[in-house]
Structures are given as structure tokens and as C-alpha cells.
Amino acid sequence: MRWLRSFFDNNSLFGRLMTRCGILIAGNILFLIFSIPVFTIGAAWTALYYTMFKTLREKGEINPFRVFWIGFRENFRQAVIIFILFAFLAVFLILEIFWCGQFENPVALFRYGLMALLLTEIVIASYIFPVMSVFRGDFRQLISDSVYFAVRRPVTLILILFLHIMPFVITFLDARRLPLYAFLWCVIGFSGIAMSCANWLYKQFAPLLDSNQTGDDETDKLENAEKSEREILEEMKKLGM
């Protein structure tokens, strides 16, 4: 039964697939657990991206529980603050859009400007947490890096926005299949989105990462921070940003 042992071997296609599925399920469950306090959603989302990027870099040979905890702990304070700021701003903009819609022109026209601001916030929010999981920097630097990666590849931006918006829209609009959607969200929904986006973003992040890092040190963040940020700023200046 050598063929059977080869089939179930960790290095076989089936073994690698099962390992990847296990990481996705574990990461999704951890994300849900660590998001229970609500204000920690940003830190949990950053930790989930941290786990997905480590999975891609280490080719699935990671302990998702250990890696998730490292990503959560290392980014906790900054991610929580950013999430709270973004949440308050989103609520404010939505309320203002609704308020402006109650009036006649010209006040009603202001809602289009507010919608543009809300869309800009959604774009930055879609990038800032994965960027934070890889690169170090203050709030201003993270915003700049997020904008840089967003405008660098518009097609990737559209795909990321689609994955961050449409699954939730479909879930709330299709009430008949809500139990199925709830099961998928609990098992692999969030980690599936994070892994898909991480696959696209890793192609942009990889050239800026320190190729000498092995990820064995618990304090690493997948990058040579000073070098990567300097290269990002140089490329942003070339783009006139």
C-alpha cells in the first residue's frame, strides 16, 4: 500500500491541501474568538493576515495558533486604535450621507462628496490591516503605504474590494440560505477572504521583504522595515505622490 502512504503523506498534493485547509479553518476560528470584544476586530484581522502571509512564505509549514497569537500581540495596540478611528469615521459618514439625503439641492449634493470619502476610507481600510501585518510604521506611514499599494495595481484593488464587500451583501440579501452562509463564515469565510487577498498582495510585498528572514523569531514581522519603507517612499516619489 505504498501508493496509499504516498497519497496521505504531508508532502503530497493531498497532504498540502489538507494542511492549507487546516490553517484556514484554524485561522478563521481564532479570528472569530479574538473578535468577540468587538473593539479587537482590527487586531484579529491583522493577525489573520499575518497568519496567511506566513503560510504563503513558509509554504504552509507553520503552527497557525502560535503565528496568529504573535500577529495579534505584536499589532494589538495600533490595530485597535486604527479600527476604532475607522469605525467612528464610517458611522459618521454614513449618518451624514443619510442626513444630506433628507434635503433638496444643493445640500443633497454634498452626499456625493461624502460617498467619495466613504469609498476612500473603505479602500484604505481594505489595505491598512494587511500592510500593518507586514510593515512597521506609524499611522501616517501605514496610510501612505496603503494608498501606494492600492493605486499601484488597480485591478488588484478592484478584486480586493469585491471580496471585502460582495460576500457580505450576498449573505444579507439571500435570507433563504442564511444558515449555509453562517456555517461558511464560521468555518472558512473570513480566512478565505484573507488568504485570497494575501495571495494577490504577497506578489507586491515580496520584493520588499527581507529574503534573509526565516520567521523563527517570535518578534519578526516578515520584513526588513527600514529598507522596505525607504523603497516604498522612493517609488511613491516617482509616481508624484
Tab-separated table of C-alpha atoms in Angstrom:
chain	number	residue	atom	x	y	z
A	1	MET	CA	0.000	0.000	0.000
A	2	ARG	CA	2.886	2.318	-0.765
A	3	TRP	CA	0.702	4.432	-3.041
A	4	LEU	CA	-1.741	4.966	-0.179
A	5	ARG	CA	1.025	6.139	2.167
A	6	SER	CA	2.308	8.453	-0.539
A	7	PHE	CA	-1.181	9.842	-1.057
A	8	PHE	CA	-1.577	10.749	2.626
A	9	ASP	CA	1.999	11.973	3.028
A	10	ASN	CA	2.307	15.581	4.217
A	11	ASN	CA	4.361	16.445	1.133
A	12	SER	CA	1.813	15.040	-1.313
A	13	LEU	CA	-0.720	17.228	-3.085
A	14	PHE	CA	-3.486	15.884	-0.851
A	15	GLY	CA	-1.368	16.417	2.267
A	16	ARG	CA	-0.517	20.009	1.344
A	17	LEU	CA	-4.162	20.711	0.526
A	18	MET	CA	-5.341	19.339	3.871
A	19	THR	CA	-2.651	21.301	5.699
A	20	ARG	CA	-3.739	24.515	3.984
A	21	CYS	CA	-7.400	23.803	4.795
A	22	GLY	CA	-6.474	23.172	8.421
A	23	ILE	CA	-4.656	26.510	8.629
A	24	LEU	CA	-7.618	28.322	7.064
A	25	ILE	CA	-10.113	26.741	9.463
A	26	ALA	CA	-7.901	27.372	12.496
A	27	GLY	CA	-7.259	30.974	11.446
A	28	ASN	CA	-10.968	31.604	10.886
A	29	ILE	CA	-11.940	30.225	14.283
A	30	LEU	CA	-9.203	32.230	16.000
A	31	PHE	CA	-10.346	35.377	14.225
A	32	LEU	CA	-13.922	34.876	15.449
A	33	ILE	CA	-12.815	34.178	19.027
A	34	PHE	CA	-10.442	37.143	19.220
A	35	SER	CA	-13.099	39.428	17.674
A	36	ILE	CA	-15.664	38.778	20.417
A	37	PRO	CA	-14.854	42.018	22.307
A	38	VAL	CA	-15.651	43.872	19.001
A	39	PHE	CA	-13.019	46.581	19.531
A	40	THR	CA	-10.352	43.913	18.870
A	41	ILE	CA	-11.656	43.144	15.358
A	42	GLY	CA	-8.868	45.196	13.777
A	43	ALA	CA	-6.174	43.383	15.744
A	44	ALA	CA	-7.732	39.997	14.941
A	45	TRP	CA	-7.989	40.874	11.236
A	46	THR	CA	-4.341	41.954	11.215
A	47	ALA	CA	-3.347	38.725	12.967
A	48	LEU	CA	-5.306	36.703	10.403
A	49	TYR	CA	-3.431	38.396	7.562
A	50	TYR	CA	-0.186	37.848	9.434
A	51	THR	CA	-1.001	34.132	9.546
A	52	MET	CA	-1.907	33.995	5.858
A	53	PHE	CA	1.288	35.765	4.780
A	54	LYS	CA	3.361	33.433	6.964
A	55	THR	CA	1.545	30.478	5.412
A	56	LEU	CA	2.472	31.655	1.926
A	57	ARG	CA	6.054	32.397	2.872
A	58	GLU	CA	6.652	29.174	4.786
A	59	LYS	CA	4.620	27.090	2.282
A	60	GLY	CA	2.139	26.003	4.938
A	61	GLU	CA	4.719	24.744	7.438
A	62	ILE	CA	3.506	26.826	10.387
A	63	ASN	CA	1.628	26.477	13.645
A	64	PRO	CA	-1.425	28.701	12.985
A	65	PHE	CA	-2.234	29.089	16.688
A	66	ARG	CA	1.254	30.302	17.564
A	67	VAL	CA	1.579	32.525	14.492
A	68	PHE	CA	-1.868	34.083	14.970
A	69	TRP	CA	-1.077	34.929	18.583
A	70	ILE	CA	2.210	36.569	17.567
A	71	GLY	CA	0.462	38.697	14.941
A	72	PHE	CA	-2.287	39.642	17.389
A	73	ARG	CA	0.096	40.548	20.189
A	74	GLU	CA	2.579	42.482	18.055
A	75	ASN	CA	-0.075	44.656	16.383
A	76	PHE	CA	-2.692	44.868	19.129
A	77	ARG	CA	-2.431	48.478	20.272
A	78	GLN	CA	-2.006	50.046	16.844
A	79	ALA	CA	-4.654	47.884	15.166
A	80	VAL	CA	-7.232	48.569	17.892
A	81	ILE	CA	-6.742	52.340	17.653
A	82	ILE	CA	-6.937	52.326	13.858
A	83	PHE	CA	-10.042	50.127	13.843
A	84	ILE	CA	-11.853	52.392	16.326
A	85	LEU	CA	-10.942	55.520	14.332
A	86	PHE	CA	-12.095	53.945	11.064
A	87	ALA	CA	-15.310	52.647	12.643
A	88	PHE	CA	-16.254	56.053	14.056
A	89	LEU	CA	-15.422	57.754	10.760
A	90	ALA	CA	-17.510	55.251	8.767
A	91	VAL	CA	-20.526	55.701	11.080
A	92	PHE	CA	-20.174	59.484	10.886
A	93	LEU	CA	-20.012	59.493	7.073
A	94	ILE	CA	-22.977	57.118	6.734
A	95	LEU	CA	-25.096	59.271	9.047
A	96	GLU	CA	-24.085	62.420	7.187
A	97	ILE	CA	-24.968	60.825	3.834
A	98	PHE	CA	-28.378	59.866	5.202
A	99	TRP	CA	-28.890	63.354	6.658
A	100	CYS	CA	-27.977	65.125	3.420
A	101	GLY	CA	-30.394	62.898	1.540
A	102	GLN	CA	-33.298	64.378	3.514
A	103	PHE	CA	-32.840	67.803	1.926
A	104	GLU	CA	-33.291	69.308	-1.505
A	105	ASN	CA	-30.387	70.548	-3.620
A	106	PRO	CA	-27.821	71.990	-3.077
A	107	VAL	CA	-27.444	70.351	0.366
A	108	ALA	CA	-28.259	66.937	-1.102
A	109	LEU	CA	-25.299	67.250	-3.456
A	110	PHE	CA	-22.906	67.081	-0.508
A	111	ARG	CA	-23.729	63.405	-0.107
A	112	TYR	CA	-21.794	62.577	-3.273
A	113	GLY	CA	-18.662	64.071	-1.782
A	114	LEU	CA	-19.312	62.146	1.429
A	115	MET	CA	-19.767	58.942	-0.579
A	116	ALA	CA	-16.386	59.545	-2.207
A	117	LEU	CA	-14.835	59.960	1.248
A	118	LEU	CA	-16.511	56.756	2.438
A	119	LEU	CA	-15.230	54.839	-0.590
A	120	THR	CA	-11.729	56.194	0.061
A	121	GLU	CA	-11.936	55.017	3.665
A	122	ILE	CA	-13.069	51.551	2.536
A	123	VAL	CA	-10.105	51.333	0.144
A	124	ILE	CA	-7.613	52.339	2.832
A	125	ALA	CA	-9.245	50.047	5.409
A	126	SER	CA	-9.008	47.117	2.982
A	127	TYR	CA	-5.243	47.613	2.702
A	128	ILE	CA	-4.075	49.042	6.009
A	129	PHE	CA	-4.530	45.870	8.081
A	130	PRO	CA	-2.641	43.546	5.691
A	131	VAL	CA	0.022	46.254	5.299
A	132	MET	CA	0.257	46.570	9.082
A	133	SER	CA	0.758	42.820	9.404
A	134	VAL	CA	3.868	43.042	7.215
A	135	PHE	CA	5.398	46.513	7.559
A	136	ARG	CA	6.167	48.587	10.611
A	137	GLY	CA	5.329	52.262	10.737
A	138	ASP	CA	3.247	54.939	12.423
A	139	PHE	CA	-0.320	55.740	11.392
A	140	ARG	CA	0.732	58.229	8.723
A	141	GLN	CA	3.218	55.779	7.216
A	142	LEU	CA	0.674	52.970	7.135
A	143	ILE	CA	-1.842	55.221	5.368
A	144	SER	CA	0.785	56.201	2.787
A	145	ASP	CA	1.798	52.591	2.204
A	146	SER	CA	-1.844	51.519	1.857
A	147	VAL	CA	-2.556	54.212	-0.733
A	148	TYR	CA	0.643	53.325	-2.569
A	149	PHE	CA	-0.206	49.629	-2.886
A	150	ALA	CA	-3.845	50.413	-3.739
A	151	VAL	CA	-3.074	52.737	-6.667
A	152	ARG	CA	-0.129	50.663	-7.875
A	153	ARG	CA	-2.361	47.855	-9.185
A	154	PRO	CA	-5.963	48.982	-9.849
A	155	VAL	CA	-7.097	45.502	-10.918
A	156	THR	CA	-5.943	44.023	-7.625
A	157	LEU	CA	-7.696	46.868	-5.800
A	158	ILE	CA	-10.984	46.064	-7.552
A	159	LEU	CA	-10.660	42.357	-6.725
A	160	ILE	CA	-9.896	43.105	-3.061
A	161	LEU	CA	-12.846	45.497	-2.764
A	162	PHE	CA	-15.085	42.905	-4.403
A	163	LEU	CA	-14.060	40.239	-1.885
A	164	HIS	CA	-14.475	42.629	1.046
A	165	ILE	CA	-17.968	43.763	0.030
A	166	MET	CA	-19.868	41.263	-2.129
A	167	PRO	CA	-19.818	38.206	0.188
A	168	PHE	CA	-21.471	40.276	2.935
A	169	VAL	CA	-24.008	41.750	0.507
A	170	ILE	CA	-24.926	38.290	-0.796
A	171	THR	CA	-25.234	36.954	2.757
A	172	PHE	CA	-27.700	39.636	3.839
A	173	LEU	CA	-29.721	39.623	0.620
A	174	ASP	CA	-30.208	35.856	0.386
A	175	ALA	CA	-32.066	35.143	3.616
A	176	ARG	CA	-33.170	31.670	2.490
A	177	ARG	CA	-29.615	30.356	2.578
A	178	LEU	CA	-28.590	32.237	5.719
A	179	PRO	CA	-27.840	29.045	7.734
A	180	LEU	CA	-25.467	27.865	4.997
A	181	TYR	CA	-23.762	31.247	4.829
A	182	ALA	CA	-23.465	31.343	8.629
A	183	PHE	CA	-21.761	27.952	8.586
A	184	LEU	CA	-19.317	29.063	5.874
A	185	TRP	CA	-18.485	32.291	7.717
A	186	CYS	CA	-17.819	30.346	10.911
A	187	VAL	CA	-15.600	27.761	9.216
A	188	ILE	CA	-13.645	29.447	6.453
A	189	GLY	CA	-15.334	32.676	5.324
A	190	PHE	CA	-13.018	35.301	6.800
A	191	SER	CA	-9.809	33.336	6.389
A	192	GLY	CA	-10.766	32.534	2.794
A	193	ILE	CA	-11.066	36.237	2.009
A	194	ALA	CA	-7.797	36.980	3.802
A	195	MET	CA	-5.936	34.185	2.001
A	196	SER	CA	-7.234	35.250	-1.421
A	197	CYS	CA	-6.228	38.868	-0.829
A	198	ALA	CA	-2.903	37.794	0.684
A	199	ASN	CA	-2.105	35.827	-2.469
A	200	TRP	CA	-2.503	38.977	-4.571
A	201	LEU	CA	-0.786	41.321	-2.125
A	202	TYR	CA	2.138	38.993	-1.471
A	203	LYS	CA	3.263	39.491	-5.066
A	204	GLN	CA	3.613	43.204	-4.285
A	205	PHE	CA	5.059	42.761	-0.798
A	206	ALA	CA	7.570	40.010	-1.617
A	207	PRO	CA	10.164	42.220	-3.392
A	208	LEU	CA	10.226	44.486	-0.323
A	209	LEU	CA	10.606	41.733	2.239
A	210	ASP	CA	13.900	40.716	3.752
A	211	SER	CA	14.838	37.487	1.987
A	212	ASN	CA	17.088	36.529	4.884
A	213	GLN	CA	14.321	36.330	7.488
A	214	THR	CA	13.281	32.815	8.401
A	215	GLY	CA	10.333	33.635	10.678
A	216	ASP	CA	11.723	31.615	13.614
A	217	ASP	CA	11.979	34.662	15.877
A	218	GLU	CA	8.658	35.493	17.501
A	219	THR	CA	9.298	39.200	17.137
A	220	ASP	CA	9.761	39.191	13.368
A	221	LYS	CA	7.127	40.738	11.070
A	222	LEU	CA	8.044	39.306	7.727
A	223	GLU	CA	10.066	42.330	6.605
A	224	ASN	CA	13.106	44.471	6.848
A	225	ALA	CA	11.128	47.525	7.923
A	226	GLU	CA	13.559	50.354	7.291
A	227	LYS	CA	14.613	49.098	3.861
A	228	SER	CA	11.098	48.348	2.675
A	229	GLU	CA	9.666	51.693	3.755
A	230	ARG	CA	12.539	53.576	2.159
A	231	GLU	CA	11.961	51.769	-1.143
A	232	ILE	CA	8.235	52.438	-0.942
A	233	LEU	CA	8.796	56.159	-0.399
A	234	GLU	CA	11.206	56.303	-3.328
A	235	GLU	CA	8.693	54.651	-5.653
A	236	MET	CA	5.915	56.945	-4.363
A	237	LYS	CA	8.032	59.978	-5.188
A	238	LYS	CA	8.495	58.636	-8.712
A	239	LEU	CA	4.709	58.485	-9.014
A	240	GLY	CA	4.443	62.085	-7.834
A	241	MET	CA	2.721	61.189	-4.561
